[in-house]
Amino acid sequence: MTKKLALLTVILLATAGVARAEGPDLIEVRQAGQDLVLGTFTGIRAVVDAKGDLKKLETPAKALARWAEVYPSLFPKGTETGHNTKALPEVWSDSAGFQKAAATFSEAALKLADVAKTGDAEAVAAQVKAVGDACGACHRTYRAK
């Protein structure tokens, strides 16, 4: 799952760079990345629901954390509009809060990676909920519905 995420990101960045000589379209990059986050998180939840091998969730959880660490850098001034972005003005007016929300998500995902290594189903399920809550908290404040 993580290898596919990395490969798709590389392909996306490479083709975006070809299409726009000045660099990748950051709105497209962040939207594609968020689609990959959704797919990764859905896969994690599916493994938990199916009572699968929880130890295999360490890598995708780490991938979510890495994405959250770079995600705020994809919102420079000038990317407030276009491509049907759902980013609210608060992303830019409350940059510190936005960065903190991304860090909270990253920390929750890293904790999920650690808990997954134990194979403890109850602890993993609780941390999956915490990751989802961190994701939702950011969306409520910084993303239009």
CSV table of N, CA and C in Angstrom, one decimal:
chain,number,residue,atom,x,y,z
A,1,MET,N,0.8,-1.2,0.0
A,1,MET,CA,0.0,0.0,0.0
A,1,MET,C,0.9,1.3,0.0
A,2,THR,N,1.9,1.3,0.8
A,2,THR,CA,2.8,2.4,0.9
A,2,THR,C,3.6,2.6,-0.3
A,3,LYS,N,4.1,1.5,-0.9
A,3,LYS,CA,4.9,1.5,-2.1
A,3,LYS,C,4.0,2.1,-3.2
A,4,LYS,N,2.8,1.7,-3.3
A,4,LYS,CA,1.9,2.3,-4.3
A,4,LYS,C,1.7,3.8,-4.1
A,5,LEU,N,1.5,4.2,-2.8
A,5,LEU,CA,1.4,5.6,-2.5
A,5,LEU,C,2.6,6.4,-2.9
A,6,ALA,N,3.8,5.9,-2.6
A,6,ALA,CA,5.1,6.6,-3.0
A,6,ALA,C,5.2,6.6,-4.5
A,7,LEU,N,4.9,5.5,-5.2
A,7,LEU,CA,5.0,5.5,-6.7
A,7,LEU,C,4.1,6.5,-7.3
A,8,LEU,N,2.8,6.5,-6.9
A,8,LEU,CA,1.8,7.4,-7.4
A,8,LEU,C,2.2,8.9,-7.2
A,9,THR,N,2.8,9.2,-6.0
A,9,THR,CA,3.2,10.5,-5.7
A,9,THR,C,4.4,10.9,-6.6
A,10,VAL,N,5.3,10.0,-6.8
A,10,VAL,CA,6.4,10.3,-7.7
A,10,VAL,C,5.9,10.6,-9.2
A,11,ILE,N,5.0,9.7,-9.6
A,11,ILE,CA,4.5,9.9,-11.0
A,11,ILE,C,3.7,11.2,-11.1
A,12,LEU,N,2.9,11.5,-10.1
A,12,LEU,CA,2.1,12.7,-10.0
A,12,LEU,C,3.0,14.0,-10.1
A,13,LEU,N,4.1,14.0,-9.3
A,13,LEU,CA,5.0,15.1,-9.2
A,13,LEU,C,5.8,15.2,-10.5
A,14,ALA,N,6.2,14.1,-11.1
A,14,ALA,CA,6.9,14.1,-12.4
A,14,ALA,C,6.1,14.7,-13.5
A,15,THR,N,4.8,14.2,-13.6
A,15,THR,CA,4.0,14.7,-14.7
A,15,THR,C,3.5,16.1,-14.5
A,16,ALA,N,3.3,16.5,-13.3
A,16,ALA,CA,2.9,17.9,-13.0
A,16,ALA,C,4.0,18.8,-13.4
A,17,GLY,N,5.3,18.4,-13.1
A,17,GLY,CA,6.4,19.2,-13.5
A,17,GLY,C,6.6,19.4,-15.0
A,18,VAL,N,6.3,18.3,-15.7
A,18,VAL,CA,6.3,18.4,-17.2
A,18,VAL,C,5.2,19.3,-17.7
A,19,ALA,N,4.0,19.2,-17.1
A,19,ALA,CA,2.9,20.0,-17.6
A,19,ALA,C,3.1,21.5,-17.3
A,20,ARG,N,3.8,21.9,-16.2
A,20,ARG,CA,4.0,23.3,-15.8
A,20,ARG,C,5.4,23.5,-15.6
A,21,ALA,N,6.1,24.2,-16.5
A,21,ALA,CA,7.5,24.4,-16.4
A,21,ALA,C,7.9,25.0,-15.1
A,22,GLU,N,7.1,25.9,-14.5
A,22,GLU,CA,7.5,26.6,-13.3
A,22,GLU,C,7.4,25.7,-12.0
A,23,GLY,N,6.9,24.5,-12.2
A,23,GLY,CA,6.8,23.6,-11.0
A,23,GLY,C,5.5,22.9,-10.9
A,24,PRO,N,5.4,22.0,-10.0
A,24,PRO,CA,4.1,21.3,-9.9
A,24,PRO,C,3.0,22.2,-9.4
A,25,ASP,N,1.8,21.9,-9.8
A,25,ASP,CA,0.6,22.6,-9.4
A,25,ASP,C,0.3,22.1,-8.0
A,26,LEU,N,0.5,22.9,-7.0
A,26,LEU,CA,0.4,22.5,-5.6
A,26,LEU,C,-1.0,22.1,-5.2
A,27,ILE,N,-2.0,22.8,-5.8
A,27,ILE,CA,-3.4,22.4,-5.5
A,27,ILE,C,-3.6,21.0,-5.9
A,28,GLU,N,-3.2,20.7,-7.1
A,28,GLU,CA,-3.4,19.3,-7.6
A,28,GLU,C,-2.6,18.3,-6.8
A,29,VAL,N,-1.4,18.7,-6.4
A,29,VAL,CA,-0.6,17.7,-5.5
A,29,VAL,C,-1.3,17.5,-4.2
A,30,ARG,N,-1.7,18.5,-3.6
A,30,ARG,CA,-2.4,18.3,-2.3
A,30,ARG,C,-3.7,17.6,-2.4
A,31,GLN,N,-4.5,17.8,-3.4
A,31,GLN,CA,-5.7,17.1,-3.6
A,31,GLN,C,-5.4,15.6,-3.9
A,32,ALA,N,-4.5,15.3,-4.8
A,32,ALA,CA,-4.1,13.9,-5.1
A,32,ALA,C,-3.6,13.2,-3.8
A,33,GLY,N,-2.8,14.0,-3.0
A,33,GLY,CA,-2.2,13.4,-1.8
A,33,GLY,C,-3.3,13.1,-0.8
A,34,GLN,N,-4.3,14.0,-0.7
A,34,GLN,CA,-5.4,13.7,0.2
A,34,GLN,C,-6.3,12.5,-0.2
A,35,ASP,N,-6.4,12.3,-1.6
A,35,ASP,CA,-7.1,11.1,-2.1
A,35,ASP,C,-6.3,9.9,-1.6
A,36,LEU,N,-5.0,9.9,-1.7
A,36,LEU,CA,-4.2,8.8,-1.3
A,36,LEU,C,-4.3,8.6,0.2
A,37,VAL,N,-4.4,9.6,1.0
A,37,VAL,CA,-4.5,9.5,2.4
A,37,VAL,C,-5.9,8.8,2.7
A,38,LEU,N,-6.9,9.2,2.0
A,38,LEU,CA,-8.2,8.5,2.2
A,38,LEU,C,-8.1,7.0,1.9
A,39,GLY,N,-7.5,6.7,0.8
A,39,GLY,CA,-7.3,5.3,0.4
A,39,GLY,C,-6.5,4.5,1.4
A,40,THR,N,-5.4,5.1,1.9
A,40,THR,CA,-4.6,4.5,2.9
A,40,THR,C,-5.4,4.3,4.2
A,41,PHE,N,-6.1,5.3,4.7
A,41,PHE,CA,-6.8,5.2,5.9
A,41,PHE,C,-7.9,4.2,5.8
A,42,THR,N,-8.6,4.2,4.7
A,42,THR,CA,-9.7,3.2,4.4
A,42,THR,C,-9.1,1.8,4.5
A,43,GLY,N,-7.9,1.6,3.9
A,43,GLY,CA,-7.3,0.3,4.0
A,43,GLY,C,-6.9,-0.1,5.4
A,44,ILE,N,-6.4,0.8,6.2
A,44,ILE,CA,-6.1,0.5,7.6
A,44,ILE,C,-7.4,0.1,8.3
A,45,ARG,N,-8.5,0.9,8.1
A,45,ARG,CA,-9.7,0.5,8.8
A,45,ARG,C,-10.2,-0.9,8.4
A,46,ALA,N,-10.0,-1.2,7.1
A,46,ALA,CA,-10.5,-2.5,6.6
A,46,ALA,C,-9.7,-3.6,7.3
A,47,VAL,N,-8.4,-3.5,7.4
A,47,VAL,CA,-7.6,-4.5,8.1
A,47,VAL,C,-8.1,-4.7,9.6
A,48,VAL,N,-8.4,-3.5,10.2
A,48,VAL,CA,-8.8,-3.6,11.6
A,48,VAL,C,-10.2,-4.3,11.7
A,49,ASP,N,-11.1,-3.9,10.8
A,49,ASP,CA,-12.5,-4.5,10.8
A,49,ASP,C,-12.5,-6.0,10.5
A,50,ALA,N,-11.5,-6.4,9.6
A,50,ALA,CA,-11.4,-7.8,9.2
A,50,ALA,C,-10.6,-8.6,10.2
A,51,LYS,N,-10.1,-8.0,11.2
A,51,LYS,CA,-9.2,-8.6,12.2
A,51,LYS,C,-8.0,-9.3,11.5
A,52,GLY,N,-7.5,-8.4,10.6
A,52,GLY,CA,-6.3,-8.9,9.8
A,52,GLY,C,-5.0,-8.7,10.6
A,53,ASP,N,-3.9,-8.8,9.9
A,53,ASP,CA,-2.6,-8.7,10.5
A,53,ASP,C,-2.3,-7.3,10.8
A,54,LEU,N,-2.5,-6.9,12.1
A,54,LEU,CA,-2.3,-5.5,12.5
A,54,LEU,C,-0.9,-5.0,12.4
A,55,LYS,N,0.1,-5.9,12.5
A,55,LYS,CA,1.5,-5.5,12.4
A,55,LYS,C,1.8,-4.9,11.1
A,56,LYS,N,1.0,-5.3,10.0
A,56,LYS,CA,1.3,-4.8,8.7
A,56,LYS,C,0.8,-3.3,8.6
A,57,LEU,N,0.2,-2.8,9.6
A,57,LEU,CA,-0.3,-1.4,9.5
A,57,LEU,C,0.8,-0.4,9.9
A,58,GLU,N,1.9,-0.8,10.4
A,58,GLU,CA,2.9,0.1,10.8
A,58,GLU,C,3.4,1.0,9.6
A,59,THR,N,3.7,0.4,8.5
A,59,THR,CA,4.2,1.2,7.3
A,59,THR,C,3.1,2.2,6.8
A,60,PRO,N,1.9,1.8,6.5
A,60,PRO,CA,0.9,2.8,6.1
A,60,PRO,C,0.7,3.9,7.1
A,61,ALA,N,0.7,3.5,8.4
A,61,ALA,CA,0.5,4.6,9.4
A,61,ALA,C,1.7,5.6,9.4
A,62,LYS,N,2.9,5.1,9.2
A,62,LYS,CA,4.1,6.0,9.0
A,62,LYS,C,3.9,6.9,7.8
A,63,ALA,N,3.4,6.3,6.7
A,63,ALA,CA,3.2,7.1,5.5
A,63,ALA,C,2.2,8.2,5.7
A,64,LEU,N,1.2,8.0,6.5
A,64,LEU,CA,0.2,9.0,6.8
A,64,LEU,C,0.9,10.1,7.6
A,65,ALA,N,1.8,9.7,8.6
A,65,ALA,CA,2.5,10.7,9.4
A,65,ALA,C,3.4,11.5,8.5
A,66,ARG,N,4.1,10.9,7.6
A,66,ARG,CA,5.0,11.7,6.7
A,66,ARG,C,4.3,12.7,5.9
A,67,TRP,N,3.1,12.3,5.4
A,67,TRP,CA,2.3,13.2,4.6
A,67,TRP,C,1.9,14.4,5.4
A,68,ALA,N,1.4,14.1,6.6
A,68,ALA,CA,1.0,15.2,7.5
A,68,ALA,C,2.1,16.2,7.8
A,69,GLU,N,3.3,15.7,7.8
A,69,GLU,CA,4.5,16.6,8.1
A,69,GLU,C,4.8,17.5,6.9
A,70,VAL,N,4.6,17.1,5.7
A,70,VAL,CA,4.8,18.0,4.5
A,70,VAL,C,3.6,18.7,4.1
A,71,TYR,N,2.4,18.3,4.4
A,71,TYR,CA,1.2,18.8,3.9
A,71,TYR,C,1.1,20.3,4.0
A,72,PRO,N,1.4,20.9,5.2
A,72,PRO,CA,1.3,22.4,5.3
A,72,PRO,C,2.1,23.2,4.3
A,73,SER,N,3.2,22.6,3.9
A,73,SER,CA,4.1,23.3,2.9
A,73,SER,C,3.5,23.4,1.5
A,74,LEU,N,2.4,22.7,1.3
A,74,LEU,CA,1.7,22.8,0.0
A,74,LEU,C,0.7,23.9,-0.1
A,75,PHE,N,0.7,24.8,0.9
A,75,PHE,CA,-0.3,25.9,0.9
A,75,PHE,C,0.4,27.3,0.9
A,76,PRO,N,1.3,27.6,0.0
A,76,PRO,CA,1.9,28.9,0.0
A,76,PRO,C,0.9,29.9,-0.5
A,77,LYS,N,1.2,31.2,-0.2
A,77,LYS,CA,0.3,32.2,-0.7
A,77,LYS,C,0.2,32.1,-2.2
A,78,GLY,N,-0.9,32.4,-2.7
A,78,GLY,CA,-1.2,32.2,-4.2
A,78,GLY,C,-1.9,30.9,-4.5
A,79,THR,N,-2.1,30.0,-3.6
A,79,THR,CA,-2.7,28.8,-3.9
A,79,THR,C,-4.1,28.7,-3.1
A,80,GLU,N,-4.7,29.9,-2.9
A,80,GLU,CA,-5.9,30.0,-2.2
A,80,GLU,C,-7.1,29.6,-3.1
A,81,THR,N,-7.0,29.7,-4.4
A,81,THR,CA,-8.1,29.5,-5.3
A,81,THR,C,-7.6,28.6,-6.5
A,82,GLY,N,-8.6,28.0,-7.1
A,82,GLY,CA,-8.4,27.2,-8.3
A,82,GLY,C,-8.6,25.8,-8.1
A,83,HIS,N,-8.8,25.0,-9.1
A,83,HIS,CA,-9.0,23.6,-9.1
A,83,HIS,C,-10.0,23.1,-8.1
A,84,ASN,N,-11.0,23.9,-7.9
A,84,ASN,CA,-12.1,23.6,-6.9
A,84,ASN,C,-11.5,23.3,-5.5
A,85,THR,N,-10.5,24.0,-5.1
A,85,THR,CA,-10.0,23.8,-3.8
A,85,THR,C,-11.0,24.0,-2.7
A,86,LYS,N,-10.9,23.2,-1.7
A,86,LYS,CA,-11.9,23.3,-0.6
A,86,LYS,C,-11.2,23.9,0.6
A,87,ALA,N,-9.9,24.3,0.5
A,87,ALA,CA,-9.2,24.9,1.6
A,87,ALA,C,-9.8,26.3,1.9
A,88,LEU,N,-10.1,26.4,3.2
A,88,LEU,CA,-10.7,27.7,3.7
A,88,LEU,C,-9.6,28.7,4.0
A,89,PRO,N,-10.0,30.0,4.0
A,89,PRO,CA,-9.0,31.1,4.2
A,89,PRO,C,-8.3,30.9,5.5
A,90,GLU,N,-8.8,30.2,6.5
A,90,GLU,CA,-8.2,30.0,7.8
A,90,GLU,C,-6.8,29.2,7.6
A,91,VAL,N,-6.6,28.5,6.5
A,91,VAL,CA,-5.4,27.8,6.3
A,91,VAL,C,-4.2,28.9,6.3
A,92,TRP,N,-4.5,30.0,5.7
A,92,TRP,CA,-3.5,31.1,5.6
A,92,TRP,C,-3.6,32.1,6.7
A,93,SER,N,-4.8,32.4,7.2
A,93,SER,CA,-4.9,33.4,8.3
A,93,SER,C,-4.5,32.8,9.6
A,94,ASP,N,-4.6,31.5,9.8
A,94,ASP,CA,-4.3,30.8,11.0
A,94,ASP,C,-3.3,29.7,10.7
A,95,SER,N,-2.2,30.1,10.1
A,95,SER,CA,-1.2,29.1,9.6
A,95,SER,C,-0.6,28.3,10.8
A,96,ALA,N,-0.4,28.9,11.9
A,96,ALA,CA,0.1,28.2,13.1
A,96,ALA,C,-0.9,27.1,13.5
A,97,GLY,N,-2.1,27.5,13.6
A,97,GLY,CA,-3.2,26.5,13.9
A,97,GLY,C,-3.2,25.3,12.9
A,98,PHE,N,-3.1,25.7,11.7
A,98,PHE,CA,-3.1,24.7,10.6
A,98,PHE,C,-1.9,23.7,10.8
A,99,GLN,N,-0.8,24.3,11.0
A,99,GLN,CA,0.4,23.5,11.2
A,99,GLN,C,0.3,22.6,12.4
A,100,LYS,N,-0.3,23.1,13.5
A,100,LYS,CA,-0.5,22.4,14.7
A,100,LYS,C,-1.5,21.2,14.4
A,101,ALA,N,-2.5,21.4,13.7
A,101,ALA,CA,-3.5,20.4,13.4
A,101,ALA,C,-2.8,19.3,12.6
A,102,ALA,N,-2.0,19.7,11.6
A,102,ALA,CA,-1.2,18.6,10.8
A,102,ALA,C,-0.3,17.9,11.7
A,103,ALA,N,0.4,18.6,12.6
A,103,ALA,CA,1.3,17.9,13.6
A,103,ALA,C,0.5,16.9,14.5
A,104,THR,N,-0.7,17.3,14.9
A,104,THR,CA,-1.5,16.4,15.7
A,104,THR,C,-1.8,15.1,15.0
A,105,PHE,N,-2.2,15.3,13.7
A,105,PHE,CA,-2.5,14.1,12.9
A,105,PHE,C,-1.3,13.3,12.7
A,106,SER,N,-0.1,13.9,12.5
A,106,SER,CA,1.1,13.1,12.3
A,106,SER,C,1.4,12.3,13.6
A,107,GLU,N,1.3,13.0,14.7
A,107,GLU,CA,1.6,12.3,16.0
A,107,GLU,C,0.7,11.1,16.2
A,108,ALA,N,-0.6,11.3,15.9
A,108,ALA,CA,-1.6,10.2,16.0
A,108,ALA,C,-1.2,9.1,15.1
A,109,ALA,N,-0.8,9.4,13.9
A,109,ALA,CA,-0.5,8.3,13.0
A,109,ALA,C,0.8,7.6,13.4
A,110,LEU,N,1.8,8.3,13.9
A,110,LEU,CA,3.0,7.7,14.4
A,110,LEU,C,2.7,6.8,15.6
A,111,LYS,N,1.8,7.2,16.5
A,111,LYS,CA,1.4,6.4,17.6
A,111,LYS,C,0.7,5.1,17.1
A,112,LEU,N,-0.1,5.3,16.0
A,112,LEU,CA,-0.8,4.1,15.4
A,112,LEU,C,0.3,3.1,14.9
A,113,ALA,N,1.4,3.7,14.3
A,113,ALA,CA,2.4,2.8,13.8
A,113,ALA,C,3.1,2.0,15.0
A,114,ASP,N,3.3,2.7,16.1
A,114,ASP,CA,3.9,2.0,17.3
A,114,ASP,C,2.9,1.0,17.8
A,115,VAL,N,1.7,1.3,18.0
A,115,VAL,CA,0.7,0.4,18.5
A,115,VAL,C,0.5,-0.8,17.6
A,116,ALA,N,0.5,-0.6,16.3
A,116,ALA,CA,0.3,-1.7,15.3
A,116,ALA,C,1.4,-2.7,15.5
A,117,LYS,N,2.6,-2.3,15.9
A,117,LYS,CA,3.7,-3.3,16.1
A,117,LYS,C,3.4,-4.3,17.2
A,118,THR,N,2.5,-3.9,18.1
A,118,THR,CA,2.2,-4.8,19.2
A,118,THR,C,1.2,-5.8,18.8
A,119,GLY,N,0.4,-5.5,17.8
A,119,GLY,CA,-0.7,-6.4,17.4
A,119,GLY,C,-1.9,-6.4,18.3
A,120,ASP,N,-2.0,-5.5,19.3
A,120,ASP,CA,-3.1,-5.4,20.2
A,120,ASP,C,-4.3,-4.8,19.5
A,121,ALA,N,-5.3,-5.6,19.2
A,121,ALA,CA,-6.4,-5.2,18.4
A,121,ALA,C,-7.2,-4.0,19.1
A,122,GLU,N,-7.4,-4.1,20.4
A,122,GLU,CA,-8.1,-3.0,21.1
A,122,GLU,C,-7.4,-1.7,21.0
A,123,ALA,N,-6.1,-1.8,21.2
A,123,ALA,CA,-5.3,-0.5,21.2
A,123,ALA,C,-5.2,0.0,19.8
A,124,VAL,N,-5.1,-0.8,18.8
A,124,VAL,CA,-5.0,-0.4,17.4
A,124,VAL,C,-6.3,0.3,17.0
A,125,ALA,N,-7.5,-0.4,17.4
A,125,ALA,CA,-8.8,0.2,17.0
A,125,ALA,C,-8.9,1.6,17.7
A,126,ALA,N,-8.5,1.7,18.9
A,126,ALA,CA,-8.6,3.0,19.6
A,126,ALA,C,-7.8,4.1,18.9
A,127,GLN,N,-6.6,3.7,18.5
A,127,GLN,CA,-5.7,4.6,17.9
A,127,GLN,C,-6.2,5.0,16.5
A,128,VAL,N,-6.8,4.0,15.8
A,128,VAL,CA,-7.4,4.3,14.5
A,128,VAL,C,-8.4,5.4,14.6
A,129,LYS,N,-9.2,5.3,15.7
A,129,LYS,CA,-10.2,6.3,16.0
A,129,LYS,C,-9.6,7.7,16.2
A,130,ALA,N,-8.5,7.7,17.0
A,130,ALA,CA,-7.8,8.9,17.3
A,130,ALA,C,-7.2,9.5,16.0
A,131,VAL,N,-6.7,8.8,15.1
A,131,VAL,CA,-6.2,9.3,13.8
A,131,VAL,C,-7.4,9.9,13.0
A,132,GLY,N,-8.5,9.2,13.0
A,132,GLY,CA,-9.7,9.7,12.3
A,132,GLY,C,-10.2,11.0,12.9
A,133,ASP,N,-10.2,11.1,14.3
A,133,ASP,CA,-10.6,12.3,15.0
A,133,ASP,C,-9.7,13.5,14.6
A,134,ALA,N,-8.4,13.2,14.6
A,134,ALA,CA,-7.4,14.3,14.2
A,134,ALA,C,-7.6,14.8,12.8
A,135,CYS,N,-7.9,13.8,11.9
A,135,CYS,CA,-8.2,14.2,10.5
A,135,CYS,C,-9.4,15.1,10.5
A,136,GLY,N,-10.5,14.6,11.1
A,136,GLY,CA,-11.7,15.3,11.1
A,136,GLY,C,-11.6,16.7,11.7
A,137,ALA,N,-10.9,16.8,12.8
A,137,ALA,CA,-10.7,18.1,13.5
A,137,ALA,C,-10.1,19.2,12.5
A,138,CYS,N,-9.1,18.7,11.7
A,138,CYS,CA,-8.5,19.7,10.8
A,138,CYS,C,-9.5,20.0,9.7
A,139,HIS,N,-10.3,19.1,9.2
A,139,HIS,CA,-11.2,19.3,8.2
A,139,HIS,C,-12.3,20.3,8.6
A,140,ARG,N,-12.8,20.1,9.9
A,140,ARG,CA,-13.8,21.0,10.4
A,140,ARG,C,-13.4,22.5,10.4
A,141,THR,N,-12.1,22.7,10.6
A,141,THR,CA,-11.6,24.1,10.8
A,141,THR,C,-11.0,24.7,9.4
A,142,TYR,N,-10.4,23.8,8.7
A,142,TYR,CA,-9.6,24.3,7.5
A,142,TYR,C,-10.1,23.9,6.1
A,143,ARG,N,-11.2,23.1,6.1
A,143,ARG,CA,-11.7,22.6,4.8
A,143,ARG,C,-13.2,22.9,4.7
A,144,ALA,N,-13.6,23.4,3.5
A,144,ALA,CA,-15.0,23.7,3.2
A,144,ALA,C,-15.7,22.3,2.9
A,145,LYS,N,-16.9,22.2,3.3
A,145,LYS,CA,-17.7,21.0,3.1
A,145,LYS,C,-18.1,20.9,1.6
